[in-house]
Tab-separated table of C-alpha atoms in Angstrom:
chain	number	residue	atom	x	y	z
A	739	GLY	CA	102.267	116.676	40.400
A	740	ILE	CA	105.860	118.072	41.455
A	741	VAL	CA	108.368	118.369	39.156
A	742	VAL	CA	112.135	116.816	40.865
A	743	GLU	CA	115.247	117.774	38.944
A	744	SER	CA	117.559	114.633	40.109
A	745	ILE	CA	120.301	116.287	38.592
A	746	LEU	CA	120.455	119.375	40.704
A	747	LYS	CA	118.036	117.843	43.705
A	748	CYS	CA	115.622	120.939	42.890
A	749	ILE	CA	111.636	120.816	43.996
A	750	THR	CA	109.214	123.208	42.226
A	751	CYS	CA	106.467	124.964	43.674
A	752	VAL	CA	103.262	124.050	42.030
A	753	ASN	CA	101.791	127.830	42.647
A	754	CYS	CA	104.736	129.766	41.388
A	755	SER	CA	106.713	127.494	39.223
A	756	LYS	CA	110.021	128.207	40.762
A	757	SER	CA	112.674	125.507	41.407
A	758	TYR	CA	114.441	125.609	44.970
A	759	HIS	CA	117.054	123.440	45.790
A	760	VAL	CA	116.126	120.318	48.495
A	761	GLU	CA	118.471	121.005	50.949
A	762	CYS	CA	117.765	124.944	50.488
A	763	MET	CA	114.359	124.035	51.834
A	764	LYS	CA	115.434	122.091	54.549
A	765	LEU	CA	113.891	118.729	52.707
A	766	THR	CA	117.065	116.929	53.400
A	767	GLY	CA	115.298	114.033	54.985
A	768	LEU	CA	113.347	112.952	51.964
A	769	SER	CA	114.692	110.815	49.313
A	770	PRO	CA	113.836	111.641	45.349
A	771	GLU	CA	111.321	108.889	45.615
A	772	LEU	CA	109.492	110.545	48.383
A	773	ILE	CA	109.735	113.883	47.010
A	774	ARG	CA	108.415	112.681	43.705
A	775	LEU	CA	104.946	111.724	45.685
A	776	LEU	CA	104.369	114.856	46.742
A	777	GLU	CA	101.777	116.276	44.639
A	778	ASP	CA	100.665	119.655	45.812
A	779	TRP	CA	104.560	121.194	47.340
A	780	TRP	CA	104.131	125.074	47.874
A	781	CYS	CA	107.178	127.310	48.823
A	782	PHE	CA	107.527	129.647	51.812
A	783	SER	CA	106.930	132.614	49.623
A	784	CYS	CA	103.371	131.615	48.296
A	785	LEU	CA	102.353	130.085	51.439
A	786	THR	CA	103.018	133.125	53.443
A	787	PHE	CA	101.067	135.324	50.863
A	788	GLN	CA	98.760	132.702	50.372
A	789	TYR	CA	98.089	131.995	54.129
A	790	GLY	CA	100.061	134.651	55.877
A	791	SER	CA	96.778	136.692	57.306
A	792	ASP	CA	95.166	133.476	58.370
A	793	ILE	CA	98.688	132.677	59.892
A	794	ASN	CA	98.618	135.868	61.968
A	795	LYS	CA	94.798	135.434	63.320
A	796	SER	CA	95.678	131.891	64.666
A	797	GLN	CA	98.787	133.084	65.706
A	798	LYS	CA	97.028	136.222	67.798
A	799	SER	CA	94.322	133.790	68.629
A	800	ILE	CA	96.812	131.417	70.293
A	801	ARG	CA	98.429	134.344	71.810
A	802	HIS	CA	95.279	135.467	73.630
A	803	MET	CA	94.514	131.755	74.946
A	804	ILE	CA	98.057	131.594	76.297
A	805	ARG	CA	97.858	134.809	77.850
A	806	GLU	CA	94.248	133.681	79.268
A	807	GLU	CA	95.976	130.165	80.650
A	808	LEU	CA	98.743	131.812	82.094
A	809	LYS	CA	96.269	134.185	84.028
A	810	SER	CA	94.506	131.432	85.433
A	811	VAL	CA	97.881	129.925	86.422
A	812	ARG	CA	98.740	132.840	88.035
A	813	GLU	CA	95.536	133.084	89.905
A	814	ASP	CA	95.975	129.154	91.038
A	815	LEU	CA	99.384	130.036	92.007
A	816	VAL	CA	98.331	132.682	94.332
A	817	THR	CA	95.859	130.471	95.945
A	818	VAL	CA	98.291	127.746	96.407
A	819	LYS	CA	100.819	130.391	98.159
A	820	GLU	CA	97.967	131.428	100.336
A	821	ASP	CA	97.330	127.715	101.446
A	822	LEU	CA	100.812	126.964	101.828
A	823	VAL	CA	101.016	129.630	103.940
A	824	SER	CA	98.122	128.623	106.001
A	825	VAL	CA	99.179	125.073	106.354
A	826	THR	CA	102.503	126.305	107.525
A	827	LYS	CA	101.397	128.723	110.380
A	828	SER	CA	98.722	125.832	111.571
A	829	VAL	CA	101.801	123.150	111.376
A	830	GLN	CA	103.926	125.854	113.193
A	831	SER	CA	101.015	126.203	115.990
A	832	ASN	CA	100.891	122.495	116.437
A	833	VAL	CA	104.572	121.878	116.423
A	834	LYS	CA	104.779	124.260	119.223
A	835	LYS	CA	101.659	122.632	121.430
A	836	ASP	CA	103.262	119.105	120.812
A	837	VAL	CA	106.820	120.298	122.003
A	838	LYS	CA	105.007	121.819	124.970
A	839	ASN	CA	102.957	118.814	125.689
A	840	TYR	CA	106.092	116.969	125.247
A	841	ALA	CA	108.194	119.040	127.498
A	842	ASP	CA	105.353	118.753	130.324
A	843	ALA	CA	104.958	114.883	129.646
A	844	LEU	CA	108.899	114.731	130.753
A	845	LYS	CA	108.646	117.091	133.464
A	846	SER	CA	105.573	114.656	134.900
A	847	GLY	CA	107.936	111.637	134.048
A	848	GLN	CA	110.885	112.978	136.156
A	849	LYS	CA	108.520	113.502	138.925
A	850	GLU	CA	107.183	110.049	139.203
A	851	VAL	CA	110.779	108.686	138.580
A	852	LEU	CA	112.287	110.877	141.312
A	853	GLU	CA	109.304	110.152	143.922
A	854	ALA	CA	110.039	106.244	142.863
A	855	SER	CA	113.459	106.833	143.571
A	856	SER	CA	113.054	107.583	147.301
A	857	ALA	CA	114.783	105.413	149.998
A	858	PRO	CA	111.574	103.294	150.819
A	859	ALA	CA	110.781	102.718	146.950
A	860	LEU	CA	114.229	101.694	146.406
A	861	ILE	CA	114.467	99.343	149.229
A	862	LYS	CA	110.876	97.636	148.255
A	863	ASN	CA	111.829	97.301	144.594
A	864	VAL	CA	114.838	95.441	145.672
A	865	CYS	CA	113.359	93.243	148.164
A	866	GLN	CA	110.920	92.439	145.595
A	867	THR	CA	113.444	91.616	142.895
A	868	ILE	CA	115.434	89.095	145.488
A	869	ASN	CA	111.954	87.361	146.367
A	870	VAL	CA	111.110	86.713	142.261
A	871	GLU	CA	114.882	85.215	142.213
A	872	LYS	CA	114.611	83.155	145.161
A	873	MET	CA	111.297	81.710	144.016
A	874	GLU	CA	112.877	81.104	140.229
A	875	ARG	CA	115.973	79.554	141.737
A	876	GLU	CA	113.736	77.264	143.751
A	877	LYS	CA	111.880	76.261	140.911
A	878	ARG	CA	114.925	75.097	138.850
A	879	ARG	CA	116.655	73.450	141.719
A	880	LYS	CA	115.205	69.972	141.043
A	881	ASN	CA	115.734	70.218	137.488
A	882	VAL	CA	118.073	67.506	135.808
A	883	VAL	CA	120.370	68.345	132.913
A	884	ILE	CA	120.712	66.183	130.155
A	885	SER	CA	122.878	66.846	127.285
A	886	LYS	CA	123.204	65.295	123.636
A	887	VAL	CA	119.119	64.913	123.439
A	888	PRO	CA	118.267	65.618	119.660
A	889	GLU	CA	115.887	68.235	118.646
A	890	ALA	CA	112.427	67.372	118.301
A	891	SER	CA	110.564	68.521	115.186
A	892	PRO	CA	109.627	72.502	114.915
A	893	SER	CA	106.124	71.404	113.741
A	894	LEU	CA	105.453	69.784	117.156
A	895	SER	CA	103.462	71.816	119.963
A	896	GLY	CA	105.029	71.957	123.296
A	897	GLU	CA	103.858	68.968	125.002
A	898	GLN	CA	104.423	66.769	121.989
A	899	ARG	CA	108.247	68.058	121.929
A	900	LYS	CA	108.313	67.441	125.675
A	901	ALA	CA	106.848	63.905	125.061
A	902	HIS	CA	109.669	63.254	122.067
A	903	ASP	CA	111.884	64.234	124.529
A	904	ILE	CA	110.850	61.597	127.338
A	905	ASP	CA	110.496	59.152	125.033
A	906	TYR	CA	113.872	59.448	123.998
A	907	ILE	CA	115.292	59.509	127.481
A	908	CYS	CA	113.478	56.981	128.688
A	909	SER	CA	113.453	54.411	125.584
A	910	ASP	CA	116.537	54.794	123.994
A	911	ASN	CA	118.870	55.383	127.012
A	912	LEU	CA	117.265	53.695	130.006
A	913	GLY	CA	115.481	50.923	128.305
A	914	LEU	CA	112.221	51.905	129.787
A	915	LYS	CA	109.423	51.461	127.621
């Protein structure tokens, strides 16, 4: 196992048998009990000597993979940029068409308003409005206003509410049944 010298807080490499301070090896987060549980601790020098060429090969392989992925991402970005330019042009074209259509509609609407606002048309509209008002006034002429009638339940239909009001007025206030 690993030799841990508790007085000096050192750890010993199983490959070269050299002792190193736990703090110097950046193992300060491990308690002496956890360090004792390490069965096969190698120092940085031994690791580098033993696995250095494998690490270099792995680094080269990873760098190659990253370069290929970046190349793919760049190509995708070019495609996205081209799509964005195309969509932007299409939207701008549609906006121009929509603005033109809106302007044409406004012109047409203004023309209709101007035609409708001619003297004969205005006179006709005023006469129609007066006639509607007269008819409404005639309908209300025979109305009777009775105050302090309690509201019927909102869950009742229109006819049921009307019957409730008539029943209240006739039976409760006029004594009619």
